[in-house]
XYZ file of C-alpha atoms in Angstrom:
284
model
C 0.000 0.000 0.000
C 2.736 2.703 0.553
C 3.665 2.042 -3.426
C 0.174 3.183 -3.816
C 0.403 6.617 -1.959
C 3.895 7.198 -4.108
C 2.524 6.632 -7.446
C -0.933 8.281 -6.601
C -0.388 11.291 -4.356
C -3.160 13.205 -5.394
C -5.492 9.983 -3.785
C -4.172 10.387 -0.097
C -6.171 14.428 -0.251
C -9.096 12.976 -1.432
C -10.956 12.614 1.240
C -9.706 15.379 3.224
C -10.793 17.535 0.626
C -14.362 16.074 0.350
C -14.940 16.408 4.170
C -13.388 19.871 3.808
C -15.988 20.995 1.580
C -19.087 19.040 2.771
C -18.679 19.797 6.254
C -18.370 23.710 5.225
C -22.265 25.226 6.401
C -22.540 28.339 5.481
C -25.373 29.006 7.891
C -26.888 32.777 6.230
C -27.980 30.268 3.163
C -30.780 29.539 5.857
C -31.883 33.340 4.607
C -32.590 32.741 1.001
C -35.789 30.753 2.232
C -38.511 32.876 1.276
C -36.496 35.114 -1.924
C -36.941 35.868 -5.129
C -34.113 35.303 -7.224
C -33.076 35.146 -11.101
C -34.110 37.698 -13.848
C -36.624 40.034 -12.012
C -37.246 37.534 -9.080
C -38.161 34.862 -11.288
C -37.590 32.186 -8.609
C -38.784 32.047 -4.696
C -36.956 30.291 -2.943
C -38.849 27.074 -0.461
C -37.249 25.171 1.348
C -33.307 23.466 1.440
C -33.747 20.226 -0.122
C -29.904 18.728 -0.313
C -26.330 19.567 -0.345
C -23.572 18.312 -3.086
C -19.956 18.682 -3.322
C -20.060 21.855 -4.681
C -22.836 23.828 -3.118
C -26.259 23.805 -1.664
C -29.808 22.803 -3.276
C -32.905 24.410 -2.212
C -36.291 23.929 -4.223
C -37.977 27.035 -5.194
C -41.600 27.810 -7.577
C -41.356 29.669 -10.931
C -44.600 31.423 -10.752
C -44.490 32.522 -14.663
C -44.526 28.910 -15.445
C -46.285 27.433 -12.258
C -43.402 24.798 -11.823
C -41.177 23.695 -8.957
C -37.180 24.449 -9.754
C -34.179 22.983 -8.498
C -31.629 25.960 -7.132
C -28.115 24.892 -6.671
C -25.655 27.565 -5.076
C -22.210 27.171 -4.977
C -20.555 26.750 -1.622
C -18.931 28.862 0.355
C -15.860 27.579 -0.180
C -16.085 27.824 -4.190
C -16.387 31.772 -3.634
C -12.606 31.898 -3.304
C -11.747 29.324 -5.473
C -11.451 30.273 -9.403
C -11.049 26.177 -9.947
C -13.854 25.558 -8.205
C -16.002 28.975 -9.634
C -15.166 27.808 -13.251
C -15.630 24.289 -13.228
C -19.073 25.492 -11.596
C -19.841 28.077 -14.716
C -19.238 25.206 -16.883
C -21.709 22.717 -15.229
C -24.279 25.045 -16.498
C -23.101 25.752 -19.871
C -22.383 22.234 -20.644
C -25.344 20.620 -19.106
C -27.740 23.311 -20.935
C -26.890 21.615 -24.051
C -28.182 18.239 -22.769
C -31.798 17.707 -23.999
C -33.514 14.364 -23.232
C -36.092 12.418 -20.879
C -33.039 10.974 -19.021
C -31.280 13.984 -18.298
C -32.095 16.626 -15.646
C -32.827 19.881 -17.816
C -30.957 22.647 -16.726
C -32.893 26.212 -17.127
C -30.294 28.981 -16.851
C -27.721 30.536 -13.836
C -27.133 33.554 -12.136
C -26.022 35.589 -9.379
C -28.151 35.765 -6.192
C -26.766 37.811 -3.392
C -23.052 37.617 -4.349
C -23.433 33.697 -5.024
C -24.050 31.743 -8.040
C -26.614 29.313 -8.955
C -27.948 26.822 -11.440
C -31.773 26.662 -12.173
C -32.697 23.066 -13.118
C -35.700 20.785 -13.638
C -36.975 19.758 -9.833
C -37.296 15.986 -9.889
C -39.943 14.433 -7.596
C -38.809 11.092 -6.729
C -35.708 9.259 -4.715
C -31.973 8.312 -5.655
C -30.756 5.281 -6.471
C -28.801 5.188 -3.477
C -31.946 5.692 -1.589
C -33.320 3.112 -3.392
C -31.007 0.649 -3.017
C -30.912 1.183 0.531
C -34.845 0.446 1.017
C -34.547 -2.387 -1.133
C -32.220 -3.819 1.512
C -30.283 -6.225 -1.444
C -30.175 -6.991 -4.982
C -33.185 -5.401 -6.926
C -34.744 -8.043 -9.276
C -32.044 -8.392 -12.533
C -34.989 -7.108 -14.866
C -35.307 -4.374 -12.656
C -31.798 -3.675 -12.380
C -30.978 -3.960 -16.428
C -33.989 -1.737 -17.151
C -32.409 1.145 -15.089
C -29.006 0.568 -16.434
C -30.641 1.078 -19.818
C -31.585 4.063 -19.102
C -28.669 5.677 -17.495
C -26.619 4.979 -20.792
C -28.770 6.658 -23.135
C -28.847 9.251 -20.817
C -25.359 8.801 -21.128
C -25.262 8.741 -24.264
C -27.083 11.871 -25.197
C -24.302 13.225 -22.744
C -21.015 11.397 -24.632
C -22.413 12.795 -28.053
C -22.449 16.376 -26.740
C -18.886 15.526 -25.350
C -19.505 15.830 -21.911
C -18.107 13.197 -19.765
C -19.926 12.997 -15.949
C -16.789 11.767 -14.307
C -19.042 11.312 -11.080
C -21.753 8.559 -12.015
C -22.688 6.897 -8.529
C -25.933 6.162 -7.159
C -26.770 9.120 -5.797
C -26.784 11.001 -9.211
C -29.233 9.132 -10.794
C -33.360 9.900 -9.400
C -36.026 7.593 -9.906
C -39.168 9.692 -10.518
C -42.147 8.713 -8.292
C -44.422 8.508 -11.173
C -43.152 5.878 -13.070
C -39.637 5.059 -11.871
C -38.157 7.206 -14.894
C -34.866 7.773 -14.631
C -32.721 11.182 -14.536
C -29.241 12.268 -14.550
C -28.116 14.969 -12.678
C -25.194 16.706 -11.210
C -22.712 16.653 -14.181
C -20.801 19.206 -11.568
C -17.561 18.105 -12.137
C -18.413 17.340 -16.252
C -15.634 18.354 -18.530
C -15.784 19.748 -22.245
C -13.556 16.866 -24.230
C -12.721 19.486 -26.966
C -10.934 22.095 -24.128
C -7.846 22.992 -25.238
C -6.780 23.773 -21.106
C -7.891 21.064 -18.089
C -9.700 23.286 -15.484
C -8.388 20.291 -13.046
C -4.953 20.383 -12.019
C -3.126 17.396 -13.873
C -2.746 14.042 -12.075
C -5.191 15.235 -9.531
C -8.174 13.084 -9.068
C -11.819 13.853 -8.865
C -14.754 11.340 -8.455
C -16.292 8.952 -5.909
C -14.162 6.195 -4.955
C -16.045 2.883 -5.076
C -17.326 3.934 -8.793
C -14.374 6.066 -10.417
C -12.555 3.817 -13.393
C -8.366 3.041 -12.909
C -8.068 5.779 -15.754
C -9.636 8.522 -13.389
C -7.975 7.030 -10.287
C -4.427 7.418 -12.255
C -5.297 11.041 -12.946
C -5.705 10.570 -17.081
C -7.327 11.747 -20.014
C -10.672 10.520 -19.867
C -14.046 10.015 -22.122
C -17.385 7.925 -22.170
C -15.438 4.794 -21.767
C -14.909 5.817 -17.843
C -18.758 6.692 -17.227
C -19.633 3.219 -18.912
C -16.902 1.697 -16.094
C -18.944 3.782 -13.509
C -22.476 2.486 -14.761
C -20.628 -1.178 -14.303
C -20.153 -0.710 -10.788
C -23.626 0.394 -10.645
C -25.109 -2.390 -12.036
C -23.154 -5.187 -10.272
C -24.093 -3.003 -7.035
C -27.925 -3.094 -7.781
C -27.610 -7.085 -8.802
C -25.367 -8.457 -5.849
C -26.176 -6.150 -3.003
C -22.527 -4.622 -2.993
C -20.098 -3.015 -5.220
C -17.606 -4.707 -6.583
C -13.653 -3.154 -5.254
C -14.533 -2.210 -1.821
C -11.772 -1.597 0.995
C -11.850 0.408 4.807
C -9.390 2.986 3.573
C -10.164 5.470 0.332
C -6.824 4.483 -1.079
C -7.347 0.650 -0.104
C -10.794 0.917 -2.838
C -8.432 2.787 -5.211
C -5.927 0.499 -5.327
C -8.661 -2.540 -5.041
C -10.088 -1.095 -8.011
C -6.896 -0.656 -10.303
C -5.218 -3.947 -9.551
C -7.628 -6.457 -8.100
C -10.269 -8.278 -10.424
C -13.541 -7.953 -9.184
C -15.546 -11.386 -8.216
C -17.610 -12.647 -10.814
C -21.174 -11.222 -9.554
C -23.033 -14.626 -10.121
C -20.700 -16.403 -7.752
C -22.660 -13.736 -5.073
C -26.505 -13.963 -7.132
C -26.708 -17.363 -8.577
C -30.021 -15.832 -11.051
C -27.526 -13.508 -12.272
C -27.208 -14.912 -15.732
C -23.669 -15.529 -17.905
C -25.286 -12.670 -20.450
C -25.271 -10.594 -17.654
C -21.997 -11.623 -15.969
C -20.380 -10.714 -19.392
C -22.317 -7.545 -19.416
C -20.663 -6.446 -16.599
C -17.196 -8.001 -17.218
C -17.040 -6.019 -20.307
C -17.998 -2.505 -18.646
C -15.923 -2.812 -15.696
């Protein structure tokens, strides 16, 4: 394992950096409840409904077109930060361009108060994290395959606009109440293939560690082929119960997931099906 922290420095900061920024609370965002924000106080602001790695969500009601809105404002931290403030610009120009069923639709940003924001389609449902929790174990393989389906074309609306999500894990994909459709959302660390400059410092690593590929782990060039590695993890997570590199330590899943073979996910759900084995095998 020390090999590991030589050849990857940029993993042993990962999750100082993470509980750096999630534990920051920036406790006046409290005060937005009840505002009108956006192009002549096109949005008021409800109630705080979540809290990412790179700001705070509230939901809010566009009267003009009697519809609930997702607000996402950048952290407090990000204020300082021109990484942080660009990479957060570009979540909104990039994911305007995205169009489709399976894609959270992203409506415009701003400034409110000094602090920027993203106005998005509000989804009414749970994540599949959620999800998975209540389900307690393996959904049905159906089940499982029929959500996986989605999140690639959603994908692959994404990949054709060159947009890479670089942070596909359970808890970016909702399941609407009505009808269990699926959504992506939170492309907020997405990255424009065709940029001529990285907005991410080079080698440094960005993603969630039980579903980021080797590639992204190693601090490389990326493109759809690491999101498809991310929906494999996914899938043999929703049809064995667990995911498949796991370890106690951030850098112990890292290196799990760069040098040790995962076990074949029928050996842990005999119904799993050798289709479906190879399915898997051939994302991950």
């Amino acid at each position: 394992m020390p090999h590991f922290y030589r050849k990857y420095p940029t993993s042993g900061i990962l999750q100082r950096e993470r509980n750096r920024t999630q534990a920051h609370v920036i406790e006046s965002w409290e005060e937005l409840i009840g505002q009108q924000i956006g192009p002549e106080g096109r949005y008021t602001v409800r109630r705080r409904v979540g809290e990412g790695g790179m700001g705070v969500v509230f939901e809010a009601w566009e009267a003009e077109r009697e519809r609930s809105v997702a607000i996402k404002v950048l952290s407090g931290d990000g204020l300082s930060d021109p990484e942080i403030l660009q990479r957060f610009r570009r979540e909104g120009s990039r994911f305007s361009r995205l169009r489709h069923p399976n894609v959270v639709r992203v409506y415009g940003m701003g400034r409110a108060r000094g602090l920027l924001y993203i106005a998005s389609e509000f989804v009414d449902g749970v994540n599949l994290y959620d999800r998975m929790k209540e389900q307690g174990g393996a959904f049905p393989i159906d089940q499982a395959l029929s959500i996986c389906r989605d999140i690639a074309v959603g994908l692959d609306v994404a990949h054709a606009s060159q947009v890479v999500h670089r942070d596909l894990k359970p808890e970016n994909v909702m399941l609407t109440h009505d009808g269990d459709i699926v959504k992506l959302l939170d492309f907020g660390i997405a990255k424009d293939l065709n940029a001529s400059v990285a907005l991410t410092v080079r080698g440094a690593y960005i993603g969630t560690p039980a579903y980021s590929s080797p590639e992204q782990i190693r601090g490389e060039t990326i493109d759809g082929r690491s999101d498809v590695f991310s929906l494999g993890v996914i899938l043999y997570e929703m049809v064995t119960g667990e995911v498949p590199f796991k370890g106690k330590r951030t850098t112990e899943i890292l290196y799990n997931t760069i040098k040790v073979d995962p076990i074949n996910p029928s050996r842990i759900n005999e119904s799993i099906s050798a289709p479906v084995a190879r399915l898997i095998a051939q994302m991950i």
